[in-house]
Coordinates of C-alpha atoms in Angstrom, one line a residue:
Chain A
M1 CA 229.5 15.2 -17.6
A2 CA 226.4 13.0 -17.6
T3 CA 225.2 9.5 -18.1
I4 CA 221.6 8.7 -18.9
A5 CA 220.0 5.4 -17.9
V6 CA 216.6 4.5 -19.2
K7 CA 215.2 1.6 -17.3
D8 CA 212.0 -0.3 -18.4
L9 CA 210.6 3.0 -19.5
E10 CA 206.9 3.0 -20.6
K11 CA 204.6 5.6 -21.9
V12 CA 200.9 5.2 -22.2
F13 CA 199.0 8.2 -23.3
P14 CA 195.6 8.6 -21.5
G15 CA 192.9 7.0 -23.6
A16 CA 195.4 5.2 -25.9
E17 CA 194.9 1.5 -26.6
S18 CA 198.6 0.6 -26.5
A19 CA 201.7 2.0 -25.1
T20 CA 203.7 4.5 -27.2
I21 CA 206.9 3.4 -25.6
K22 CA 207.3 -0.1 -24.5
N23 CA 209.8 -1.3 -22.0
A24 CA 212.7 0.8 -23.2
N25 CA 216.2 0.2 -21.8
L26 CA 219.2 2.3 -22.7
N27 CA 222.5 3.0 -21.0
I28 CA 223.9 6.2 -22.4
K29 CA 227.5 6.9 -21.6
D30 CA 229.1 10.2 -20.7
K31 CA 229.8 12.4 -23.7
E32 CA 228.1 10.0 -26.1
F33 CA 226.2 11.2 -29.1
I34 CA 223.1 9.1 -29.3
V35 CA 220.7 9.2 -32.1
L36 CA 217.1 8.0 -31.8
V37 CA 215.9 7.0 -35.3
G38 CA 212.8 5.4 -36.7
P39 CA 209.8 5.9 -38.9
S40 CA 207.2 8.6 -38.0
G41 CA 205.0 7.5 -35.1
C42 CA 207.6 5.2 -33.7
G43 CA 207.8 7.1 -30.4
K44 CA 211.3 8.6 -30.8
S45 CA 210.1 12.1 -30.0
T46 CA 208.1 10.9 -27.1
L47 CA 211.1 9.1 -25.6
L48 CA 213.1 12.3 -26.0
R49 CA 210.4 14.3 -24.4
M50 CA 210.3 11.9 -21.5
I51 CA 214.0 12.4 -20.9
A52 CA 213.3 16.2 -21.1
G53 CA 210.5 16.0 -18.6
L54 CA 207.9 17.3 -21.1
E55 CA 206.0 14.0 -21.0
E56 CA 205.2 12.1 -17.9
I57 CA 206.8 8.7 -17.4
S58 CA 204.1 6.1 -17.1
D59 CA 206.3 3.4 -15.8
G60 CA 210.0 2.6 -15.3
E61 CA 212.8 4.9 -14.3
L62 CA 214.9 7.6 -15.8
Q63 CA 218.3 8.5 -14.3
I64 CA 220.7 11.2 -15.2
N65 CA 224.1 10.7 -13.5
G66 CA 222.6 8.0 -11.4
E67 CA 219.9 10.2 -10.0
R68 CA 216.2 9.5 -10.5
M69 CA 214.6 12.1 -12.6
N70 CA 211.0 10.9 -13.0
E71 CA 209.5 13.5 -10.7
L72 CA 211.7 16.4 -11.5
S73 CA 210.4 19.2 -13.7
P74 CA 212.3 20.0 -16.9
K75 CA 214.1 23.0 -15.4
D76 CA 215.5 20.9 -12.6
R77 CA 217.0 18.2 -14.8
D78 CA 219.8 20.4 -16.1
I79 CA 219.1 19.7 -19.7
A80 CA 218.6 21.9 -22.8
M81 CA 216.5 21.1 -25.8
V82 CA 216.5 22.3 -29.4
F83 CA 213.2 22.0 -31.2
Q84 CA 212.3 21.1 -34.7
N85 CA 210.7 24.5 -35.3
Y86 CA 213.3 26.3 -33.2
A87 CA 210.7 27.6 -30.7
L88 CA 212.4 31.0 -30.4
Y89 CA 210.6 33.7 -28.5
P90 CA 209.4 35.9 -31.3
H91 CA 209.2 39.1 -29.3
M92 CA 212.8 38.9 -28.0
T93 CA 216.0 39.7 -29.7
V94 CA 218.5 36.9 -30.3
F95 CA 220.5 38.1 -27.3
D96 CA 217.4 38.0 -25.1
N97 CA 216.4 34.6 -26.4
M98 CA 219.8 33.2 -25.5
A99 CA 219.9 35.1 -22.2
F100 CA 216.4 34.2 -21.0
G101 CA 217.2 30.9 -19.3
L102 CA 220.2 32.5 -17.6
K103 CA 218.2 35.4 -16.4
L104 CA 215.6 33.1 -14.9
R105 CA 218.5 31.4 -13.0
K106 CA 219.5 34.8 -11.6
T107 CA 222.9 34.8 -13.3
P108 CA 224.8 38.1 -12.9
K109 CA 224.4 40.4 -15.8
D110 CA 228.0 40.6 -17.0
E111 CA 228.3 36.8 -16.8
I112 CA 225.2 36.5 -19.0
K113 CA 226.7 38.9 -21.5
Q114 CA 230.0 37.1 -21.5
K115 CA 228.3 33.7 -21.9
V116 CA 225.9 34.8 -24.7
E117 CA 228.7 36.5 -26.6
H118 CA 230.9 33.4 -26.3
A119 CA 228.2 31.1 -27.6
A120 CA 227.4 33.6 -30.4
K121 CA 231.0 33.5 -31.4
V122 CA 231.2 29.8 -31.4
L123 CA 228.1 29.6 -33.6
G124 CA 229.0 32.6 -35.8
I125 CA 225.9 34.6 -35.0
T126 CA 227.5 37.6 -33.2
H127 CA 226.3 40.0 -35.9
L128 CA 222.7 38.8 -35.3
L129 CA 222.4 39.4 -31.6
D130 CA 220.1 42.5 -32.0
R131 CA 217.8 40.9 -34.5
R132 CA 214.5 39.3 -33.9
P133 CA 213.7 35.7 -35.0
K134 CA 211.4 36.8 -37.8
D135 CA 214.2 38.7 -39.5
M136 CA 216.4 35.6 -39.9
S137 CA 216.7 32.6 -42.2
G138 CA 216.0 29.1 -41.1
G139 CA 219.6 28.2 -40.7
Q140 CA 220.3 31.3 -38.6
R141 CA 217.3 30.6 -36.3
Q142 CA 218.5 27.1 -35.9
R143 CA 221.9 28.4 -34.7
V144 CA 220.2 30.7 -32.3
A145 CA 218.2 27.8 -30.9
I146 CA 221.4 25.8 -30.5
G147 CA 223.0 28.9 -28.9
R148 CA 220.1 29.2 -26.4
S149 CA 220.8 25.7 -25.4
I150 CA 224.6 25.9 -25.0
V151 CA 224.8 29.1 -22.9
R152 CA 223.4 27.3 -19.9
N153 CA 226.1 24.7 -20.2
P154 CA 223.7 21.9 -19.3
K155 CA 224.6 18.2 -18.6
V156 CA 222.5 16.9 -21.5
F157 CA 221.5 18.3 -24.8
L158 CA 218.4 17.1 -26.5
F159 CA 217.7 17.7 -30.2
D160 CA 214.3 17.0 -31.7
E161 CA 214.7 16.7 -35.4
P162 CA 216.5 20.0 -35.5
L163 CA 217.5 19.9 -39.2
S164 CA 214.3 18.8 -40.8
N165 CA 213.1 22.3 -41.7
L166 CA 216.3 23.2 -43.5
D167 CA 217.1 22.7 -47.1
A168 CA 219.3 19.7 -48.1
K169 CA 222.5 21.6 -48.5
L170 CA 222.2 23.5 -45.3
R171 CA 221.3 20.3 -43.5
V172 CA 224.6 18.6 -44.5
Q173 CA 226.5 21.7 -43.3
M174 CA 224.7 21.9 -40.0
R175 CA 225.2 18.2 -39.5
A176 CA 228.9 18.7 -39.6
E177 CA 228.6 21.7 -37.3
I178 CA 226.6 19.9 -34.7
K179 CA 229.2 17.1 -34.7
K180 CA 231.9 19.6 -34.3
L181 CA 230.0 21.3 -31.5
H182 CA 229.7 18.0 -29.8
R183 CA 233.4 17.6 -29.7
Q184 CA 233.9 21.1 -28.4
L185 CA 231.2 20.9 -25.7
D186 CA 232.1 17.4 -24.5
A187 CA 228.5 16.9 -23.7
T188 CA 226.1 14.1 -23.8
I189 CA 223.7 14.5 -26.7
V190 CA 220.5 12.7 -27.5
Y191 CA 219.3 13.5 -31.0
V192 CA 216.1 12.5 -32.7
T193 CA 215.8 12.2 -36.4
H194 CA 213.8 10.2 -39.0
D195 CA 216.6 10.4 -41.4
Q196 CA 218.8 7.3 -41.3
I197 CA 221.6 9.0 -43.1
E198 CA 221.7 11.7 -40.4
A199 CA 221.6 9.0 -37.8
M200 CA 224.5 7.1 -39.4
T201 CA 226.7 10.1 -39.9
M202 CA 226.2 11.7 -36.5
G203 CA 225.6 9.1 -33.9
D204 CA 228.3 7.4 -31.8
R205 CA 225.5 4.9 -31.2
I206 CA 222.0 4.7 -32.6
V207 CA 218.8 3.6 -31.1
V208 CA 216.4 2.2 -33.8
L209 CA 212.8 2.4 -32.7
K210 CA 209.7 0.9 -34.2
D211 CA 206.2 1.0 -32.7
G212 CA 207.6 2.1 -29.4
I213 CA 210.0 -0.8 -29.1
V214 CA 213.7 -0.5 -29.2
Q215 CA 214.8 -2.7 -32.1
Q216 CA 218.5 -2.3 -31.7
F217 CA 220.9 0.0 -29.9
D218 CA 224.3 -0.2 -31.5
T219 CA 227.1 1.6 -33.4
P220 CA 226.3 2.7 -37.0
M221 CA 228.5 0.1 -38.6
N222 CA 227.1 -2.7 -36.4
L223 CA 223.6 -1.7 -37.4
F224 CA 224.5 -1.8 -41.0
N225 CA 226.5 -5.0 -41.0
N226 CA 224.8 -7.0 -38.2
P227 CA 221.2 -5.9 -38.0
Q228 CA 219.3 -7.9 -35.4
N229 CA 216.1 -8.1 -37.3
K230 CA 214.5 -7.5 -40.7
F231 CA 213.3 -4.0 -39.7
V232 CA 216.7 -2.7 -38.8
A233 CA 218.2 -4.3 -41.9
G234 CA 215.6 -2.6 -44.1
F235 CA 215.7 0.7 -42.3
I236 CA 219.4 1.3 -42.2
G237 CA 221.1 1.7 -45.6
S238 CA 220.0 3.5 -48.7
P239 CA 218.7 2.0 -51.1
S240 CA 217.4 -0.4 -48.5
M241 CA 218.2 -4.1 -48.3
N242 CA 216.4 -6.4 -50.7
F243 CA 214.3 -9.2 -49.2
L244 CA 213.1 -12.3 -50.9
P245 CA 210.7 -14.7 -49.1
G246 CA 211.5 -18.4 -49.6
K247 CA 212.2 -21.7 -47.9
V248 CA 215.2 -23.6 -46.7
I249 CA 215.1 -27.1 -48.1
Q250 CA 217.5 -30.1 -47.9
K251 CA 218.7 -31.3 -51.3
E252 CA 222.2 -32.8 -51.5
E253 CA 223.0 -29.7 -49.5
A254 CA 220.9 -27.0 -47.7
T255 CA 219.3 -24.9 -50.4
F256 CA 217.4 -21.6 -50.4
K257 CA 214.3 -22.0 -52.6
S258 CA 211.9 -19.3 -53.7
K259 CA 209.5 -19.0 -56.6
S260 CA 212.2 -17.7 -58.9
L261 CA 215.5 -18.3 -57.3
E262 CA 217.3 -21.3 -56.0
F263 CA 220.8 -21.5 -54.7
A264 CA 222.8 -23.7 -52.5
I265 CA 223.6 -22.1 -49.2
P266 CA 227.3 -21.6 -48.8
K267 CA 229.1 -23.9 -46.5
D268 CA 229.8 -21.4 -43.6
L269 CA 226.2 -20.6 -43.3
R270 CA 224.8 -24.2 -43.3
P271 CA 225.2 -24.9 -39.5
G272 CA 223.2 -21.8 -38.5
L273 CA 220.4 -22.5 -41.0
K274 CA 220.2 -26.2 -40.1
P275 CA 217.3 -25.7 -37.6
Y276 CA 215.4 -23.9 -40.3
I277 CA 215.3 -26.6 -42.9
G278 CA 211.7 -26.9 -44.1
K279 CA 210.9 -23.5 -42.7
E280 CA 210.1 -20.2 -44.3
V281 CA 212.7 -17.5 -44.2
F282 CA 213.6 -14.1 -45.8
F283 CA 216.7 -13.9 -47.8
G284 CA 218.2 -10.5 -47.4
F285 CA 220.9 -8.9 -49.5
R286 CA 222.1 -5.3 -49.8
P287 CA 222.3 -3.5 -53.1
E288 CA 225.9 -2.7 -52.3
Y289 CA 227.0 -6.3 -52.3
I290 CA 225.6 -7.5 -55.5
Y291 CA 228.0 -7.9 -58.4
D292 CA 227.8 -8.6 -62.1
K293 CA 229.5 -11.9 -62.5
Q294 CA 230.8 -10.9 -65.9
F295 CA 233.0 -8.2 -64.3
E296 CA 233.6 -9.2 -60.7
K297 CA 236.1 -12.1 -60.5
S298 CA 238.0 -11.5 -57.3
K299 CA 235.3 -11.8 -54.7
R300 CA 233.7 -15.0 -53.4
L301 CA 230.2 -14.7 -54.8
S302 CA 227.1 -16.8 -54.4
E303 CA 225.9 -19.1 -57.2
N304 CA 224.6 -17.5 -60.4
M305 CA 221.4 -15.6 -60.2
E306 CA 219.7 -14.7 -63.5
I307 CA 218.0 -11.4 -63.6
V308 CA 216.2 -9.0 -65.9
V309 CA 216.8 -5.3 -65.7
D310 CA 213.6 -3.2 -65.2
S311 CA 215.0 0.3 -65.0
V312 CA 218.2 2.1 -64.2
E313 CA 218.9 5.3 -62.2
P314 CA 222.3 6.8 -62.9
I315 CA 223.3 9.2 -60.1
G316 CA 226.7 9.9 -61.4
S317 CA 229.1 8.1 -59.2
E318 CA 227.1 4.9 -59.4
T319 CA 224.0 3.5 -61.0
F320 CA 221.0 2.0 -59.3
V321 CA 219.7 -0.9 -61.3
Y322 CA 216.2 -2.2 -60.6
F323 CA 215.6 -5.8 -61.6
H324 CA 213.6 -8.9 -61.0
F325 CA 214.6 -12.5 -61.0
I326 CA 213.7 -14.4 -64.2
G327 CA 210.3 -15.9 -63.7
N328 CA 209.2 -13.6 -60.8
P329 CA 208.3 -10.2 -62.1
E330 CA 206.2 -9.3 -59.0
H331 CA 209.2 -8.8 -56.7
S332 CA 211.5 -5.9 -57.7
F333 CA 215.0 -5.5 -56.3
C334 CA 217.8 -3.0 -56.5
F335 CA 221.5 -3.3 -57.0
R336 CA 224.2 -0.6 -57.0
S337 CA 226.4 -0.9 -59.9
D338 CA 229.6 0.9 -61.0
S339 CA 228.5 3.8 -63.2
Q340 CA 231.0 2.6 -65.9
F341 CA 228.8 -0.4 -66.8
S342 CA 225.6 0.4 -68.6
Y343 CA 222.6 -1.9 -68.7
G344 CA 219.8 -1.8 -71.2
I345 CA 216.3 -2.2 -69.9
G346 CA 215.2 -5.7 -70.5
S347 CA 218.7 -7.1 -70.7
E348 CA 219.4 -10.4 -68.9
I349 CA 222.4 -10.6 -66.7
C350 CA 224.0 -12.9 -64.2
I351 CA 224.7 -11.6 -60.8
G352 CA 226.1 -12.9 -57.5
V353 CA 226.0 -11.7 -53.9
D354 CA 229.1 -11.5 -51.8
I355 CA 229.0 -14.6 -49.7
E356 CA 230.0 -12.8 -46.5
R357 CA 227.0 -10.6 -46.9
L358 CA 224.2 -13.1 -47.3
R359 CA 221.6 -12.5 -44.6
F360 CA 218.7 -14.7 -43.5
F361 CA 215.7 -13.7 -41.3
D362 CA 213.1 -15.8 -39.6
K363 CA 209.8 -15.3 -41.4
E364 CA 207.7 -15.3 -38.3
T365 CA 209.8 -13.4 -35.7
E366 CA 211.7 -11.5 -38.4
K367 CA 214.8 -12.0 -36.2
R368 CA 218.1 -12.5 -38.0
I369 CA 219.3 -16.0 -38.3
M370 CA 222.6 -15.5 -40.1
Chain B
M1 CA 193.1 41.7 -67.4
K2 CA 189.9 43.4 -68.5
Q3 CA 187.8 41.1 -66.4
L4 CA 189.9 42.0 -63.4
K5 CA 189.3 45.6 -64.0
V6 CA 185.5 45.1 -64.2
Q7 CA 185.7 43.1 -61.0
K8 CA 187.5 45.9 -59.3
I9 CA 185.0 48.5 -60.4
V10 CA 182.1 46.3 -59.1
F11 CA 183.9 45.8 -55.8
F12 CA 184.6 49.5 -55.4
G13 CA 181.0 50.3 -56.3
I14 CA 179.6 47.9 -53.7
L15 CA 182.0 49.1 -51.0
G16 CA 181.3 52.7 -51.9
L17 CA 177.6 52.2 -51.5
A18 CA 178.0 50.4 -48.2
T19 CA 180.3 53.1 -46.9
L20 CA 177.7 55.8 -47.9
I21 CA 174.9 53.9 -46.1
Y22 CA 177.0 53.7 -42.9
I23 CA 178.6 57.1 -43.0
G24 CA 175.5 59.1 -44.2
P25 CA 173.7 59.3 -40.8
F26 CA 177.0 60.2 -39.2
L27 CA 177.5 63.1 -41.6
F28 CA 174.0 64.2 -41.0
S29 CA 174.5 64.2 -37.2
L30 CA 177.7 66.1 -37.7
S31 CA 176.0 68.8 -39.8
I32 CA 173.2 69.2 -37.2
S33 CA 175.7 69.6 -34.4
F34 CA 177.0 72.7 -36.1
N35 CA 173.6 74.1 -36.9
A36 CA 172.5 77.3 -35.2
D37 CA 168.8 76.7 -36.1
K38 CA 166.9 74.7 -33.7
D39 CA 164.6 73.4 -36.4
V40 CA 166.8 70.9 -38.2
F41 CA 164.4 68.6 -39.9
E42 CA 163.6 70.7 -42.9
W43 CA 163.2 68.9 -46.2
P44 CA 165.4 68.6 -48.2
I45 CA 168.1 67.7 -45.7
K46 CA 170.9 70.2 -45.8
L47 CA 174.4 68.7 -45.4
F48 CA 175.9 72.1 -44.7
P49 CA 174.1 74.2 -42.2
E50 CA 173.1 77.7 -43.3
R51 CA 174.1 79.3 -40.0
F52 CA 177.2 77.7 -38.8
T53 CA 178.0 77.7 -35.1
L54 CA 180.2 76.1 -32.4
D55 CA 177.8 77.1 -29.6
N56 CA 176.3 73.7 -29.4
Y57 CA 179.6 72.2 -28.4
K58 CA 180.2 74.9 -25.8
N59 CA 176.7 74.4 -24.4
V60 CA 177.3 70.7 -24.0
W61 CA 179.8 71.6 -21.3
K62 CA 178.0 74.6 -19.9
E63 CA 174.4 73.5 -19.8
L64 CA 174.8 69.8 -19.0
P65 CA 176.8 67.9 -16.3
F66 CA 178.8 66.6 -19.2
G67 CA 182.0 66.6 -17.2
K68 CA 180.5 64.3 -14.5
W69 CA 179.1 62.0 -17.1
L70 CA 182.4 61.9 -18.9
F71 CA 184.1 61.0 -15.7
N72 CA 181.6 58.2 -15.0
S73 CA 182.0 56.8 -18.5
V74 CA 185.8 56.9 -18.5
L75 CA 185.9 55.3 -15.1
V76 CA 183.6 52.4 -16.0
T77 CA 185.1 51.9 -19.4
L78 CA 188.7 52.0 -18.2
I79 CA 188.2 49.5 -15.4
Q80 CA 186.1 47.2 -17.5
T81 CA 188.6 47.2 -20.4
V82 CA 191.7 46.6 -18.2
S83 CA 190.0 43.8 -16.2
N84 CA 188.5 42.2 -19.3
V85 CA 191.9 42.1 -21.0
F86 CA 193.6 40.7 -17.9
F87 CA 191.0 38.2 -16.8
S88 CA 190.0 36.9 -20.2
A89 CA 193.7 36.4 -21.1
L90 CA 194.2 34.5 -17.8
A91 CA 191.2 32.4 -18.2
G92 CA 191.9 31.8 -21.9
F93 CA 195.4 30.7 -21.0
A94 CA 194.1 28.2 -18.5
F95 CA 191.5 26.8 -20.8
A96 CA 194.0 26.6 -23.7
R97 CA 197.1 25.3 -21.9
L98 CA 196.6 24.0 -18.4
E99 CA 195.4 20.5 -17.7
F100 CA 192.9 20.4 -14.9
K101 CA 189.9 18.4 -14.0
G102 CA 186.6 19.6 -15.4
R103 CA 188.2 21.9 -17.9
K104 CA 185.9 21.0 -20.7
L105 CA 182.9 21.0 -18.5
I106 CA 183.6 24.5 -17.2
F107 CA 184.4 25.8 -20.6
G108 CA 181.2 24.3 -22.0
L109 CA 179.1 25.9 -19.2
L110 CA 180.7 29.3 -19.9
L111 CA 180.0 29.0 -23.6
S112 CA 176.4 27.9 -23.0
S113 CA 175.8 31.0 -21.0
L114 CA 176.3 32.8 -24.4
M115 CA 173.1 31.2 -25.6
I116 CA 171.0 33.0 -23.1
P117 CA 169.8 36.4 -24.3
G118 CA 171.3 39.2 -22.2
I119 CA 167.8 40.7 -21.7
I120 CA 166.7 37.7 -19.7
L121 CA 169.5 38.2 -17.3
L122 CA 168.7 41.8 -16.6
V123 CA 166.2 41.2 -13.8
P124 CA 168.3 38.6 -11.9
K125 CA 171.3 40.7 -12.2
F126 CA 169.4 43.7 -10.8
I127 CA 168.1 41.6 -7.9
I128 CA 171.5 40.3 -7.0
L129 CA 173.1 43.7 -7.1
N130 CA 170.2 45.1 -5.1
E131 CA 170.9 42.5 -2.4
F132 CA 174.5 43.8 -2.3
Q133 CA 173.2 47.3 -2.2
L134 CA 175.0 48.3 -5.3
I135 CA 172.2 49.9 -7.2
N136 CA 173.0 53.4 -8.3
S137 CA 176.7 53.0 -7.5
Y138 CA 179.9 52.6 -9.4
G139 CA 180.1 49.0 -8.2
G140 CA 176.7 48.3 -9.8
L141 CA 177.8 49.9 -13.1
I142 CA 181.2 48.2 -13.3
I143 CA 181.1 44.8 -11.6
P144 CA 178.8 42.9 -14.0
G145 CA 181.0 43.8 -17.0
L146 CA 184.4 42.9 -15.5
V147 CA 184.9 39.9 -17.7
G148 CA 183.1 38.6 -20.7
V149 CA 182.7 35.0 -22.0
T150 CA 183.2 36.1 -25.6
N151 CA 186.6 37.5 -24.7
I152 CA 187.6 34.4 -22.8
F153 CA 186.7 32.4 -25.9
L154 CA 188.6 34.7 -28.1
M155 CA 191.8 34.5 -26.0
K156 CA 191.5 30.7 -25.7
Q157 CA 191.3 30.3 -29.4
F158 CA 194.2 32.6 -29.9
F159 CA 196.4 30.9 -27.3
E160 CA 195.7 27.6 -28.9
T161 CA 197.4 28.7 -32.1
I162 CA 200.6 29.3 -30.3
P163 CA 202.8 26.3 -30.8
K164 CA 203.3 24.0 -27.8
D165 CA 207.1 24.0 -28.4
L166 CA 207.3 27.6 -27.4
E167 CA 205.8 26.9 -24.0
Q168 CA 208.0 23.8 -23.6
A169 CA 211.1 25.7 -24.5
A170 CA 210.2 28.2 -21.8
L171 CA 209.6 25.3 -19.4
I172 CA 213.0 24.0 -20.0
D173 CA 214.5 27.5 -19.7
G174 CA 213.0 27.5 -16.2
C175 CA 209.7 29.4 -16.5
S176 CA 206.8 28.8 -14.2
Y177 CA 203.4 28.6 -15.9
F178 CA 202.5 32.1 -14.7
R179 CA 205.8 33.4 -16.2
I180 CA 205.1 31.6 -19.4
F181 CA 201.8 33.4 -19.5
W182 CA 203.2 36.8 -18.5
Q183 CA 206.5 36.9 -20.4
I184 CA 205.9 34.7 -23.4
F185 CA 202.2 34.4 -24.2
L186 CA 201.1 38.0 -23.4
P187 CA 203.8 39.8 -25.4
I188 CA 203.1 37.7 -28.5
S189 CA 199.3 38.0 -28.2
K190 CA 199.1 41.7 -28.7
P191 CA 196.7 41.5 -31.7
A192 CA 194.3 39.3 -29.7
L193 CA 194.6 41.5 -26.6
A194 CA 194.0 44.6 -28.7
A195 CA 191.0 43.0 -30.2
V196 CA 189.6 42.2 -26.7
A197 CA 190.5 45.7 -25.5
I198 CA 188.8 47.4 -28.4
Y199 CA 185.8 45.2 -28.3
T200 CA 185.3 45.8 -24.6
F201 CA 186.1 49.5 -24.8
Q202 CA 183.5 50.0 -27.5
G203 CA 180.9 47.9 -25.8
S204 CA 181.3 49.5 -22.4
W205 CA 181.6 53.0 -23.7
N206 CA 178.4 52.7 -25.7
E207 CA 176.5 50.6 -23.1
F208 CA 173.1 52.0 -22.6
L209 CA 170.7 49.4 -21.3
W210 CA 172.6 48.5 -18.1
P211 CA 173.2 52.0 -16.9
V212 CA 169.5 52.8 -17.5
I213 CA 168.6 50.0 -15.2
V214 CA 171.2 50.3 -12.5
T215 CA 171.3 54.1 -12.0
Y216 CA 168.6 56.5 -11.2
T217 CA 170.2 59.8 -10.3
E218 CA 171.7 62.1 -12.9
D219 CA 175.1 62.2 -11.2
M220 CA 175.6 58.5 -11.8
Y221 CA 174.7 58.6 -15.5
T222 CA 177.2 57.6 -18.1
L223 CA 177.5 59.6 -21.4
P224 CA 175.0 57.6 -23.6
L225 CA 172.4 57.7 -20.8
G226 CA 173.0 61.4 -20.2
M227 CA 172.5 62.1 -23.9
A228 CA 169.4 60.0 -24.1
S229 CA 168.0 61.9 -21.1
L230 CA 168.0 65.1 -23.2
R231 CA 165.2 63.7 -25.3
T232 CA 162.0 64.7 -23.7
E233 CA 158.5 64.3 -25.0
L234 CA 157.9 68.0 -25.5
L235 CA 161.1 69.5 -26.6
T236 CA 164.4 68.1 -27.8
D237 CA 167.4 70.3 -28.5
W238 CA 168.7 68.3 -31.4
P239 CA 171.8 70.3 -32.2
L240 CA 172.9 70.1 -28.6
L241 CA 172.2 66.3 -28.5
M242 CA 174.1 65.8 -31.7
A243 CA 177.1 67.8 -30.5
G244 CA 177.2 65.6 -27.4
T245 CA 176.9 62.5 -29.5
I246 CA 179.7 63.5 -31.8
L247 CA 181.9 64.2 -28.8
I248 CA 181.1 60.8 -27.4
S249 CA 182.0 59.0 -30.6
L250 CA 185.4 60.6 -30.8
P251 CA 187.3 58.3 -28.4
T252 CA 186.0 55.2 -30.1
L253 CA 187.1 56.6 -33.4
M254 CA 190.6 57.5 -32.1
I255 CA 191.1 54.2 -30.4
F256 CA 190.3 52.4 -33.5
I257 CA 192.7 54.4 -35.6
V258 CA 195.5 53.9 -33.1
F259 CA 194.9 50.1 -32.7
Q260 CA 194.0 49.4 -36.3
R261 CA 197.5 48.2 -37.2
Y262 CA 197.1 45.3 -34.7
F263 CA 194.2 44.0 -36.7
V264 CA 196.2 44.4 -39.9
Q265 CA 199.3 42.8 -38.4
G266 CA 197.2 39.7 -38.0
V267 CA 198.4 36.7 -36.2
A268 CA 201.5 37.0 -34.1
S269 CA 204.5 36.8 -36.4
S270 CA 206.3 34.1 -34.6
G271 CA 209.8 32.9 -34.3
L272 CA 208.7 29.6 -35.6
K273 CA 209.0 28.0 -39.0
G274 CA 207.1 29.7 -41.8

């Protein structure tokens, strides 16, 4: 139904020193589920509000279906928005809340009734239609808020952290429901969250934002496997990626050297790292791809790394082991171990990282090298 | 537990005493209004008159132009209350929610007018109204009290507590700003509107000073002024005066009882989180 194009979009709040959104460029395809994710204050909500028309666009262009939207007011953009705190009209019943937008658009009464009832059925809130918002639970209010947005059958749905006021269990359930709704509605959705798991599970593609700058716009798996910079690498994935600062030096072969750890860089990575010989880099490795050499024999692992276990966090299915490299207790790292192995605190073990999963980042630009 | 009980007793004691201080004179007036004797200031004060009568209440209507004064009072109060509620809500909404140039300056000027004692403004107000030939007319009684800064301030403060999301949701639904004001903000601001209404009603129903200044014929008097005119240097019919006073205070009392729940209800229970 709708494509969204964001072209060199900028937002500068009056009186602010720097721009909240800098030079954002996104091409959102029809029926795509796009998630904007980033730490608080990164501008993700501002970007969404600019698409909605609630914030003025300082510079650049916003197009929906190829048409310039900059000057149009929210009601003329054919969008619907679901707010974090639901923003239901407290003095109206659920039915009236959902019907309000249709009434303003002079929809015939029986059509309103039919549309509201249909939406209520889809969302399972038919029995709530006579209630007022204050007599409902958070999950029910959220459904009504979604219902209010779908009755109008808009081109684009915008969600602003809709699940963050719900408890953990309900959040997981609503997550699935919104996904399902997306398939049913065949609509373009832009969804804001600060929760990277929500982003990974829901989005067709994800926009990672930091300080108003789009860091990467890609599919969830690409963000995870091929992050373009250190920020994305650290932000996506839980527990997050480990980073160790060090240097690439030339011995008999290219070698990564830090205070506590030194290993020869595997052959496949050497050409890429060649320009960095003598330069400072970050070595990045995910907790998921660290293996205990004693048990893991089948994978191609990096050279031996000697570690000391600091603490363990068993979560049932697996265990998070926090450790430091021998000789460098200041830097703490994490690895994800099979829960069948148990490690005593203080025990020394030998680990290796899956060679395919070794990552290196430029220390200055934080861009990924390999 | 015991400490709590002691605290409770102390609180009730203090409240009881305060209530007595406030309600005492009222009860005394009430008793005088039913007294058939004209000499009411005998010591000790009698809370229950020896000769009980309703004649004072009848005489209020018979001997005085009470009906005319009542009409004047009702007219002035009604118009001022409605217009205060409407205009202060409108202005409060603009100050709380609309972006326009000079918003802060205008609001600051409005607020600063509160610092000037009302007495000082009496003469200028009189002169202005005189120029418009509104002295001793309904216009002169009503117009100066059509909107109050305190009320604007109150409404602005209240509107500012309404989450922005609500207004933005309405914008997306297709509301104009006036519709947002009319269909979203006003309905959920009943407690604040009630406060403004009661405040204005009370103030304008009991207003004495301004009617004294702006009217000079008996037929333009409002109730408080009419009652005050009963006090003469030589002879004051106290029971009659008190009967009138009690009658005057009834509407305020009733209004308060009716609207009280809006105060108790507190801030608008909203459809938002929490």
